[in-house]
C-alpha cells in the first residue's frame, strides 16, 4: 500500500484509465475542431463530441440536445443561475437556494443580489435538509429559479430531488440542481425528478479536469438562457468557444462507465465506507457523525472528533489525503460554513474530517485510515487538559473559563 492514501475523491478523482485511453487519439491524429464543417478532421471531432453528448444524456435520462458543454460545474452553475436570472427578469427577480450550497452557487447568487435580484437562502436542519414546507412558502409569483444541490459535497446529505422538482413544477418555477457530487452515485433522472437544469463536472466522476456540462430542458417547459460569453455561437448559442474535444470525449466515456457500473460500484463503496465508520466508532464511540445517516452519498463519511484540536489532527494524519472541516482562508482558519449551518460549534467543525472513498479504494487503505485516525485522536487526547477534565467527570458546558 502506498502513502499518502487518497481518501479525497469528493475533491477530485483520478481519471479512469479507460477514460485516458479513449481520449489519447484526440490529442494527436484526431485533433480537429468540432466546429470545422468543411473537412473530415472536423467531422471526426464532431462525431466524437456528439457520441459523448449521448453518453452524458444517457446518465441523466435526458436528450443529447439538452447537454451543453462547459469548463466544469462552476461555469455550469454560473450559466444556469445568471443565465436564467437575466432571461426571465421580466417574469420576476426572486431566486431561492440553501445556505449549504457550494460557493459556485452561492457566489453567483450573491452577485445577482448586487444586480437588483432578491435571493432567499434557506436554512438547513442538523442533517443538512431544507424544510420543504418552508421552501413551498418561499416560492412566490416572482420566483424564477430554485437551486438546490443533489448531494452536499462536505457531508453527503441528499436533497429529495423528485419532491423538490414536483413542487417547483406545480408552482411554475424552474429547478436547477448542482449534481456534481451525485453523478454515478445516485440515480439522476431529469424526467422523473422534474429537473430543468443540472450541472456536472467530469473530474468528480473519473474524467479529466476542466470540462463539465449543463443540462438545459428543451420541452415542458423549454428553458432559455442568456449566454454569459459572446463569441462564435457554439452550443446552441448558449456557450461560445471552441470545444475541449479531448475533455468532452473523456467526460462521455466517464459517464458511460458510471451508467454501466453504478449498480455494482455503489454497494462496494457503501460497504467500504461503513467499514471505515465501524472501525472508527468501535474505538471512539464519542465521535460525531455529520449529515444525514440515511439519505446520503454512499462513499462519504464526515466525522467530528471532540476534545482534539482540528489543526493538530490533520497535521497528525499526514499519511492520509482527507479534507478537514476548516477552510484555510488567507488569514485565518475558518470553520466550514456548511458544518456551522448544520449547527455544529466551532470546535466540532474544526475537528471534523471528510473521508471520501472511490473506485480505486481498497479495504487495506480503509483499515489503515481508520487505525491512523484512531491512534492520532487518542494520542492528542492524552495531551489535552480538556480530555482530562472530561475523564474526571467535569461537564465542560458548565465550566466558567477566565482569560488572564
Ligand atoms: C467540485 C464542485 C463544484 C465545482 O466544480 P468544478 O468543475 O471544479 O468547477 C461545484 N459544486 C459542487 C457540489 C462540487 O463538488
Short mmCIF file of C-alpha atoms and ligand atoms in Angstrom, two decimals:
data_model
loop_
_atom_site.label_atom_id
_atom_site.label_comp_id
_atom_site.label_asym_id
_atom_site.label_seq_id
_atom_site.Cartn_x
_atom_site.Cartn_y
_atom_site.Cartn_z
CA UNK A 1 0.00 0.00 0.00
CA UNK A 2 1.32 3.42 -0.96
CA UNK A 3 1.00 6.51 1.22
CA UNK A 4 -0.45 9.04 1.36
CA UNK A 5 -3.70 7.13 0.98
CA UNK A 6 -6.09 9.10 -1.18
CA UNK A 7 -9.49 9.48 0.51
CA UNK A 8 -10.49 12.79 -1.03
CA UNK A 9 -12.49 11.62 -4.07
CA UNK A 10 -15.05 14.37 -3.42
CA UNK A 11 -12.36 16.97 -4.15
CA UNK A 12 -11.32 15.31 -7.38
CA UNK A 13 -10.91 11.82 -8.81
CA UNK A 14 -8.09 10.33 -10.85
CA UNK A 15 -9.03 9.64 -14.46
CA UNK A 16 -10.17 6.09 -15.04
CA UNK A 17 -7.51 4.51 -17.32
CA UNK A 18 -10.29 3.66 -19.81
CA UNK A 19 -11.09 7.38 -20.00
CA UNK A 20 -7.47 8.23 -20.77
CA UNK A 21 -7.29 5.54 -23.48
CA UNK A 22 -10.39 6.94 -25.14
CA UNK A 23 -9.00 10.49 -25.03
CA UNK A 24 -5.50 9.84 -26.37
CA UNK A 25 -6.13 9.84 -30.15
CA UNK A 26 -7.89 13.19 -29.86
CA UNK A 27 -4.66 14.93 -28.82
CA UNK A 28 -2.79 13.82 -31.92
CA UNK A 29 -4.32 12.15 -35.01
CA UNK A 30 -7.91 13.23 -34.38
CA UNK A 31 -7.21 16.81 -33.38
CA UNK A 32 -9.92 18.50 -35.46
CA UNK A 33 -12.08 21.40 -34.39
CA UNK A 34 -15.62 20.11 -33.88
CA UNK A 35 -16.91 23.31 -35.48
CA UNK A 36 -15.00 22.74 -38.76
CA UNK A 37 -17.72 21.78 -41.20
CA UNK A 38 -15.68 21.53 -44.40
CA UNK A 39 -13.38 18.56 -43.84
CA UNK A 40 -13.00 15.14 -42.26
CA UNK A 41 -10.94 16.36 -39.28
CA UNK A 42 -13.88 18.46 -38.14
CA UNK A 43 -16.44 15.73 -38.86
CA UNK A 44 -14.49 13.17 -36.84
CA UNK A 45 -14.23 15.54 -33.88
CA UNK A 46 -17.89 16.46 -34.15
CA UNK A 47 -18.95 12.80 -34.26
CA UNK A 48 -16.92 12.12 -31.09
CA UNK A 49 -18.44 15.13 -29.33
CA UNK A 50 -21.95 14.00 -30.26
CA UNK A 51 -21.28 10.47 -29.06
CA UNK A 52 -20.13 11.92 -25.71
CA UNK A 53 -23.24 14.10 -25.55
CA UNK A 54 -25.32 10.95 -25.89
CA UNK A 55 -23.34 9.19 -23.16
CA UNK A 56 -23.85 12.05 -20.69
CA UNK A 57 -27.52 12.43 -21.66
CA UNK A 58 -27.98 8.72 -21.02
CA UNK A 59 -26.70 9.08 -17.45
CA UNK A 60 -29.37 11.73 -16.81
CA UNK A 61 -32.22 10.23 -18.91
CA UNK A 62 -32.06 13.40 -20.98
CA UNK A 63 -31.98 14.09 -24.73
CA UNK A 64 -28.48 14.69 -26.16
CA UNK A 65 -29.57 18.09 -27.50
CA UNK A 66 -30.19 19.16 -23.89
CA UNK A 67 -26.49 18.88 -22.92
CA UNK A 68 -24.26 21.96 -23.18
CA UNK A 69 -20.52 21.52 -22.66
CA UNK A 70 -18.82 23.84 -20.18
CA UNK A 71 -15.46 24.04 -18.42
CA UNK A 72 -16.88 22.37 -15.30
CA UNK A 73 -19.56 22.77 -12.66
CA UNK A 74 -18.54 26.26 -11.60
CA UNK A 75 -19.23 27.51 -15.11
CA UNK A 76 -22.37 25.38 -15.45
CA UNK A 77 -23.78 26.80 -12.20
CA UNK A 78 -22.95 30.37 -13.24
CA UNK A 79 -24.56 29.85 -16.64
CA UNK A 80 -27.69 28.30 -15.14
CA UNK A 81 -28.18 30.88 -12.39
CA UNK A 82 -27.16 34.10 -14.13
CA UNK A 83 -28.48 32.88 -17.48
CA UNK A 84 -31.97 32.20 -16.08
CA UNK A 85 -31.98 35.39 -13.98
CA UNK A 86 -31.18 37.59 -16.96
CA UNK A 87 -33.50 35.77 -19.38
CA UNK A 88 -36.54 35.71 -17.07
CA UNK A 89 -36.13 39.12 -15.44
CA UNK A 90 -39.45 40.30 -16.84
CA UNK A 91 -41.21 37.43 -15.06
CA UNK A 92 -39.61 38.01 -11.69
CA UNK A 93 -36.50 38.86 -9.71
CA UNK A 94 -36.57 36.24 -6.95
CA UNK A 95 -34.36 33.15 -6.61
CA UNK A 96 -34.14 30.52 -3.87
CA UNK A 97 -31.21 28.42 -2.71
CA UNK A 98 -29.84 27.00 0.57
CA UNK A 99 -27.01 28.05 2.86
CA UNK A 100 -25.13 24.76 2.39
CA UNK A 101 -24.71 25.04 -1.38
CA UNK A 102 -21.26 25.09 -2.98
CA UNK A 103 -19.66 28.52 -3.43
CA UNK A 104 -20.16 28.07 -7.18
CA UNK A 105 -23.90 28.50 -6.47
CA UNK A 106 -23.75 30.91 -3.52
CA UNK A 107 -21.42 33.40 -5.17
CA UNK A 108 -23.43 33.81 -8.40
CA UNK A 109 -26.50 34.28 -6.18
CA UNK A 110 -24.71 36.96 -4.18
CA UNK A 111 -23.65 38.63 -7.41
CA UNK A 112 -27.28 38.72 -8.54
CA UNK A 113 -28.22 40.46 -5.28
CA UNK A 114 -25.94 43.32 -6.31
CA UNK A 115 -27.87 43.48 -9.60
CA UNK A 116 -31.29 44.03 -8.06
CA UNK A 117 -32.37 40.40 -7.64
CA UNK A 118 -33.68 39.04 -4.35
CA UNK A 119 -32.33 35.74 -3.09
CA UNK A 120 -33.72 33.57 -0.30
CA UNK A 121 -31.01 31.46 1.35
CA UNK A 122 -32.93 28.68 3.11
CA UNK A 123 -31.53 27.35 6.40
CA UNK A 124 -30.98 23.61 6.97
CA UNK A 125 -31.54 21.30 9.92
CA UNK A 126 -28.91 19.26 11.83
CA UNK A 127 -28.83 16.70 9.00
CA UNK A 128 -28.44 19.30 6.26
CA UNK A 129 -32.01 19.20 4.95
CA UNK A 130 -34.15 22.15 3.93
CA UNK A 131 -37.73 22.14 5.19
CA UNK A 132 -39.94 21.53 2.14
CA UNK A 133 -42.85 23.47 3.68
CA UNK A 134 -40.53 26.40 4.15
CA UNK A 135 -39.40 26.03 0.54
CA UNK A 136 -43.01 25.94 -0.68
CA UNK A 137 -43.83 29.03 1.39
CA UNK A 138 -40.83 30.90 -0.01
CA UNK A 139 -41.91 30.45 -3.66
CA UNK A 140 -43.91 33.44 -4.93
CA UNK A 141 -45.12 34.62 -8.34
CA UNK A 142 -41.84 36.49 -8.64
CA UNK A 143 -39.70 33.35 -8.13
CA UNK A 144 -37.87 32.37 -11.32
CA UNK A 145 -35.42 29.74 -10.04
CA UNK A 146 -34.89 27.29 -7.19
CA UNK A 147 -31.32 25.95 -7.00
CA UNK A 148 -30.74 23.08 -4.57
CA UNK A 149 -27.87 20.62 -4.86
CA UNK A 150 -28.43 16.89 -5.37
CA UNK A 151 -25.79 15.90 -2.79
CA UNK A 152 -23.75 18.04 -0.44
CA UNK A 153 -20.02 17.95 -1.05
CA UNK A 154 -18.98 18.16 2.62
CA UNK A 155 -21.45 15.94 4.47
CA UNK A 156 -23.09 13.98 1.63
CA UNK A 157 -26.70 14.76 2.52
CA UNK A 158 -29.06 14.10 -0.40
CA UNK A 159 -31.86 16.52 -1.18
CA UNK A 160 -35.13 14.82 -2.24
CA UNK A 161 -34.89 15.86 -5.89
CA UNK A 162 -38.18 14.35 -7.08
CA UNK A 163 -40.16 16.09 -4.34
CA UNK A 164 -38.45 19.43 -4.86
CA UNK A 165 -38.85 19.10 -8.63
CA UNK A 166 -42.55 18.30 -8.34
CA UNK A 167 -43.06 21.27 -6.04
CA UNK A 168 -41.28 23.65 -8.43
CA UNK A 169 -43.26 22.33 -11.38
CA UNK A 170 -46.54 22.75 -9.51
CA UNK A 171 -45.58 26.32 -8.52
CA UNK A 172 -44.36 27.19 -12.02
CA UNK A 173 -40.74 27.96 -11.18
CA UNK A 174 -37.60 26.48 -12.74
CA UNK A 175 -35.49 23.97 -10.79
CA UNK A 176 -31.72 23.79 -11.09
CA UNK A 177 -29.62 21.21 -9.27
CA UNK A 178 -25.86 21.05 -8.83
CA UNK A 179 -25.39 17.28 -9.20
CA UNK A 180 -21.59 17.35 -9.26
CA UNK A 181 -21.24 15.01 -6.27
CA UNK A 182 -24.21 12.83 -7.14
CA UNK A 183 -23.24 11.68 -10.63
CA UNK A 184 -22.52 7.97 -10.70
CA UNK A 185 -23.53 7.65 -7.04
CA UNK A 186 -27.30 8.12 -7.05
CA UNK A 187 -29.96 7.77 -9.75
CA UNK A 188 -30.40 11.01 -11.70
CA UNK A 189 -33.45 11.23 -13.95
CA UNK A 190 -34.38 14.69 -15.19
CA UNK A 191 -37.87 13.50 -16.19
CA UNK A 192 -38.83 11.56 -13.05
CA UNK A 193 -37.24 14.22 -10.84
CA UNK A 194 -38.65 17.21 -12.78
CA UNK A 195 -35.25 18.87 -13.17
CA UNK A 196 -34.96 21.82 -15.58
CA UNK A 197 -31.23 22.50 -15.29
CA UNK A 198 -28.44 20.27 -13.91
CA UNK A 199 -24.69 20.80 -13.52
CA UNK A 200 -21.98 18.13 -13.77
CA UNK A 201 -18.19 18.12 -13.67
CA UNK A 202 -16.03 15.43 -15.30
CA UNK A 203 -13.25 15.48 -12.70
CA UNK A 204 -15.58 14.34 -9.90
CA UNK A 205 -16.57 11.26 -11.89
CA UNK A 206 -13.23 9.85 -13.12
CA UNK A 207 -12.98 12.16 -16.12
CA UNK A 208 -10.48 14.96 -16.78
CA UNK A 209 -10.40 18.37 -15.10
CA UNK A 210 -11.64 21.46 -16.92
CA UNK A 211 -14.73 20.01 -18.56
CA UNK A 212 -18.33 19.68 -17.45
CA UNK A 213 -21.82 20.26 -18.70
CA UNK A 214 -25.15 21.88 -18.09
CA UNK A 215 -28.35 20.03 -18.86
CA UNK A 216 -30.98 22.51 -20.12
CA UNK A 217 -34.55 21.23 -20.56
CA UNK A 218 -35.83 21.53 -24.13
CA UNK A 219 -39.55 20.98 -23.60
CA UNK A 220 -42.22 21.12 -20.86
CA UNK A 221 -41.02 23.83 -20.39
CA UNK A 222 -38.40 24.93 -22.90
CA UNK A 223 -35.76 26.65 -20.76
CA UNK A 224 -33.98 29.65 -22.24
CA UNK A 225 -30.74 31.17 -21.02
CA UNK A 226 -28.85 34.39 -21.56
CA UNK A 227 -25.36 33.44 -22.72
CA UNK A 228 -22.58 34.53 -20.39
CA UNK A 229 -19.91 34.63 -23.10
CA UNK A 230 -20.22 36.13 -26.54
CA UNK A 231 -18.43 34.51 -29.43
CA UNK A 232 -18.98 32.04 -32.20
CA UNK A 233 -22.41 30.89 -31.07
CA UNK A 234 -21.41 27.32 -30.24
CA UNK A 235 -23.64 25.07 -28.14
CA UNK A 236 -26.95 26.41 -29.49
CA UNK A 237 -25.75 29.96 -28.87
CA UNK A 238 -25.67 29.44 -25.12
CA UNK A 239 -21.95 28.81 -24.66
CA UNK A 240 -19.48 30.10 -27.21
CA UNK A 241 -15.93 28.86 -27.51
CA UNK A 242 -14.13 26.05 -29.33
CA UNK A 243 -14.97 22.79 -27.61
CA UNK A 244 -12.41 20.96 -25.50
CA UNK A 245 -12.81 17.86 -27.67
CA UNK A 246 -10.42 15.63 -25.72
CA UNK A 247 -12.06 16.63 -22.45
CA UNK A 248 -15.55 16.15 -23.82
CA UNK A 249 -14.65 12.68 -25.13
CA UNK A 250 -13.23 11.83 -21.70
CA UNK A 251 -16.35 13.04 -19.93
CA UNK A 252 -18.51 10.96 -22.26
CA UNK A 253 -16.52 7.82 -21.51
CA UNK A 254 -16.61 8.63 -17.77
CA UNK A 255 -20.40 8.94 -17.95
CA UNK A 256 -20.69 5.70 -19.91
CA UNK A 257 -18.71 3.86 -17.24
CA UNK A 258 -20.84 5.38 -14.45
CA UNK A 259 -24.07 4.27 -16.17
CA UNK A 260 -22.73 0.78 -16.78
CA UNK A 261 -21.11 0.18 -13.39
CA UNK A 262 -23.10 2.21 -10.84
CA UNK A 263 -25.19 -0.78 -9.81
CA UNK A 264 -22.11 -2.79 -8.81
CA UNK A 265 -19.89 0.07 -7.71
CA UNK A 266 -22.24 1.76 -5.25
CA UNK A 267 -22.76 -1.24 -2.92
CA UNK A 268 -19.00 -1.76 -2.89
CA UNK A 269 -18.37 1.86 -1.93
CA UNK A 270 -21.05 1.77 0.74
CA UNK A 271 -19.55 -1.37 2.28
CA UNK A 272 -16.08 0.23 2.40
CA UNK A 273 -17.45 3.46 3.89
CA UNK A 274 -19.43 1.52 6.51
CA UNK A 275 -16.31 -0.49 7.34
CA UNK A 276 -14.35 2.73 7.87
CA UNK A 277 -17.02 4.19 10.14
CA UNK A 278 -17.48 0.98 12.10
CA UNK A 279 -13.76 0.76 12.82
CA UNK A 280 -13.59 4.40 13.95
CA UNK A 281 -16.71 4.28 16.13
CA UNK A 282 -15.74 0.98 17.74
CA UNK A 283 -12.62 2.69 19.09
CA UNK A 284 -14.02 6.21 19.55
CA UNK A 285 -17.70 5.92 20.48
CA UNK A 286 -17.93 9.65 21.27
CA UNK A 287 -17.04 10.68 17.71
CA UNK A 288 -19.87 12.53 15.96
CA UNK A 289 -21.32 11.68 12.54
CA UNK A 290 -22.22 14.74 10.47
CA UNK A 291 -25.01 14.78 7.90
CA UNK A 292 -28.00 12.53 7.35
CA UNK A 293 -27.13 8.92 8.12
CA UNK A 294 -29.73 7.53 5.71
CA UNK A 295 -30.19 9.93 2.80
CA UNK A 296 -26.53 10.40 2.00
CA UNK A 297 -23.86 9.66 -0.56
CA UNK A 298 -22.55 6.07 -0.36
CA UNK A 299 -18.84 6.92 -0.49
CA UNK A 300 -18.58 9.74 2.02
CA UNK A 301 -18.23 9.94 5.81
CA UNK A 302 -17.89 13.18 7.72
CA UNK A 303 -16.89 12.70 11.36
CA UNK A 304 -16.04 15.15 14.16
CA UNK A 305 -13.66 14.20 16.96
CA UNK A 306 -14.44 16.04 20.21
CA UNK A 307 -11.66 17.09 22.59
CA UNK A 308 -8.96 17.29 19.95
CA UNK A 309 -7.74 20.31 18.12
CA UNK A 310 -8.59 20.15 14.42
CA UNK A 311 -5.37 21.52 13.04
CA UNK A 312 -3.24 19.15 15.10
CA UNK A 313 -5.38 16.22 13.99
CA UNK A 314 -4.96 16.99 10.29
CA UNK A 315 -1.23 17.57 10.76
CA UNK A 316 -1.02 14.26 12.62
CA UNK A 317 -2.56 12.15 9.86
CA UNK A 318 -0.30 13.22 7.00
CA UNK A 319 -0.34 9.69 5.55
CA UNK A 320 -4.00 10.33 4.69
CA UNK A 321 -5.21 12.67 1.96
CA UNK A 322 -8.51 13.80 3.50
CA UNK A 323 -10.38 17.09 3.86
CA UNK A 324 -10.78 18.91 7.14
CA UNK A 325 -13.67 20.94 8.49
CA UNK A 326 -11.52 24.02 8.39
CA UNK A 327 -11.19 26.04 5.26
CA UNK A 328 -7.81 27.70 5.22
CA UNK A 329 -8.61 31.20 4.04
CA UNK A 330 -5.94 33.80 3.50
CA UNK A 331 -5.63 34.98 7.08
CA UNK A 332 -7.40 32.60 9.42
CA UNK A 333 -8.54 29.05 9.87
CA UNK A 334 -12.29 29.38 9.32
CA UNK A 335 -14.55 26.52 10.35
CA UNK A 336 -16.56 25.15 7.42
CA UNK A 337 -19.69 27.22 6.73
CA UNK A 338 -21.54 24.01 5.84
CA UNK A 339 -20.86 22.39 9.22
CA UNK A 340 -21.73 25.64 11.02
CA UNK A 341 -25.01 25.81 9.08
CA UNK A 342 -25.80 22.32 10.39
CA UNK A 343 -25.47 23.76 13.89
CA UNK A 344 -22.03 22.46 14.83
CA UNK A 345 -19.98 24.65 17.15
CA UNK A 346 -16.59 25.91 16.02
CA UNK A 347 -14.77 23.19 17.96
CA UNK A 348 -16.62 20.28 16.39
CA UNK A 349 -16.47 21.87 12.95
CA UNK A 350 -12.71 22.35 13.23
CA UNK A 351 -12.10 18.79 14.41
CA UNK A 352 -14.03 17.15 11.58
CA UNK A 353 -12.65 15.03 8.78
CA UNK A 354 -14.32 14.27 5.46
CA UNK A 355 -13.34 10.84 4.16
CA UNK A 356 -14.45 10.34 0.55
CA UNK A 357 -13.77 6.94 -1.00
CA UNK A 358 -13.71 5.96 -4.63
CA UNK A 359 -13.32 3.44 -7.41
CA UNK A 360 -9.74 2.57 -6.52
CA UNK A 361 -10.04 2.49 -2.71
CA UNK A 362 -9.14 -0.84 -1.08
CA UNK A 363 -10.06 -2.48 2.22
CA UNK A 364 -6.44 -2.24 3.32
CA UNK A 365 -6.48 1.52 2.76
CA UNK A 366 -9.71 1.91 4.71
CA UNK A 367 -8.35 -0.08 7.66
CA UNK A 368 -5.10 1.86 7.62
CA UNK A 369 -7.01 5.18 7.58
CA UNK A 370 -9.29 4.21 10.45
CA UNK A 371 -6.36 2.97 12.56
CA UNK A 372 -4.29 6.09 11.88
CA UNK A 373 -7.13 8.43 12.85
CA UNK A 374 -7.98 6.48 15.98
CA UNK A 375 -4.35 6.40 17.10
CA UNK A 376 -3.89 10.11 16.45
CA UNK A 377 -7.08 11.14 18.25
CA UNK A 378 -6.05 9.04 21.26
CA UNK A 379 -2.55 10.50 21.24
CA UNK A 380 -3.83 14.08 21.10
CA UNK A 381 -6.35 13.40 23.84
CA UNK A 382 -3.62 12.12 26.13
CA UNK A 383 -2.07 15.56 25.90
CA UNK A 384 -5.31 17.51 26.24
CA UNK A 385 -6.31 19.11 29.57
CA UNK A 386 -9.91 19.20 28.32
CA UNK A 387 -9.92 15.44 27.82
CA UNK A 388 -8.51 15.01 31.33
CA UNK A 389 -11.35 17.07 32.76
CA UNK A 390 -13.92 15.07 30.81
CA UNK A 391 -12.41 11.83 32.16
CA UNK A 392 -12.78 13.29 35.66
CA UNK A 393 -16.46 13.86 35.01
CA UNK A 394 -16.38 17.64 34.55
CA UNK A 395 -19.20 18.93 32.37
CA UNK A 396 -17.35 21.29 30.05
CA UNK A 397 -20.54 23.18 29.20
CA UNK A 398 -20.80 24.27 32.85
CA UNK A 399 -17.21 25.44 33.18
CA UNK A 400 -16.69 29.19 33.54
CA UNK A 401 -13.46 29.99 31.71
CA UNK A 402 -11.43 33.03 32.69
CA UNK A 403 -8.95 34.71 30.45
CA UNK A 404 -5.74 36.02 32.01
C1 LIG B 1 -16.42 20.41 -7.21
C2 LIG B 1 -17.76 21.03 -7.11
C3 LIG B 1 -18.10 22.16 -7.89
C4 LIG B 1 -17.09 22.85 -8.79
O1 LIG B 1 -16.85 22.08 -9.92
P1 LIG B 1 -15.64 22.43 -10.93
O2 LIG B 1 -15.90 21.57 -12.10
O3 LIG B 1 -14.40 22.08 -10.19
O4 LIG B 1 -15.75 23.88 -11.25
C5 LIG B 1 -19.37 22.66 -7.80
N1 LIG B 1 -20.29 22.09 -7.00
C6 LIG B 1 -20.01 21.02 -6.24
C7 LIG B 1 -21.07 20.43 -5.38
C8 LIG B 1 -18.74 20.46 -6.27
O5 LIG B 1 -18.47 19.40 -5.50
#
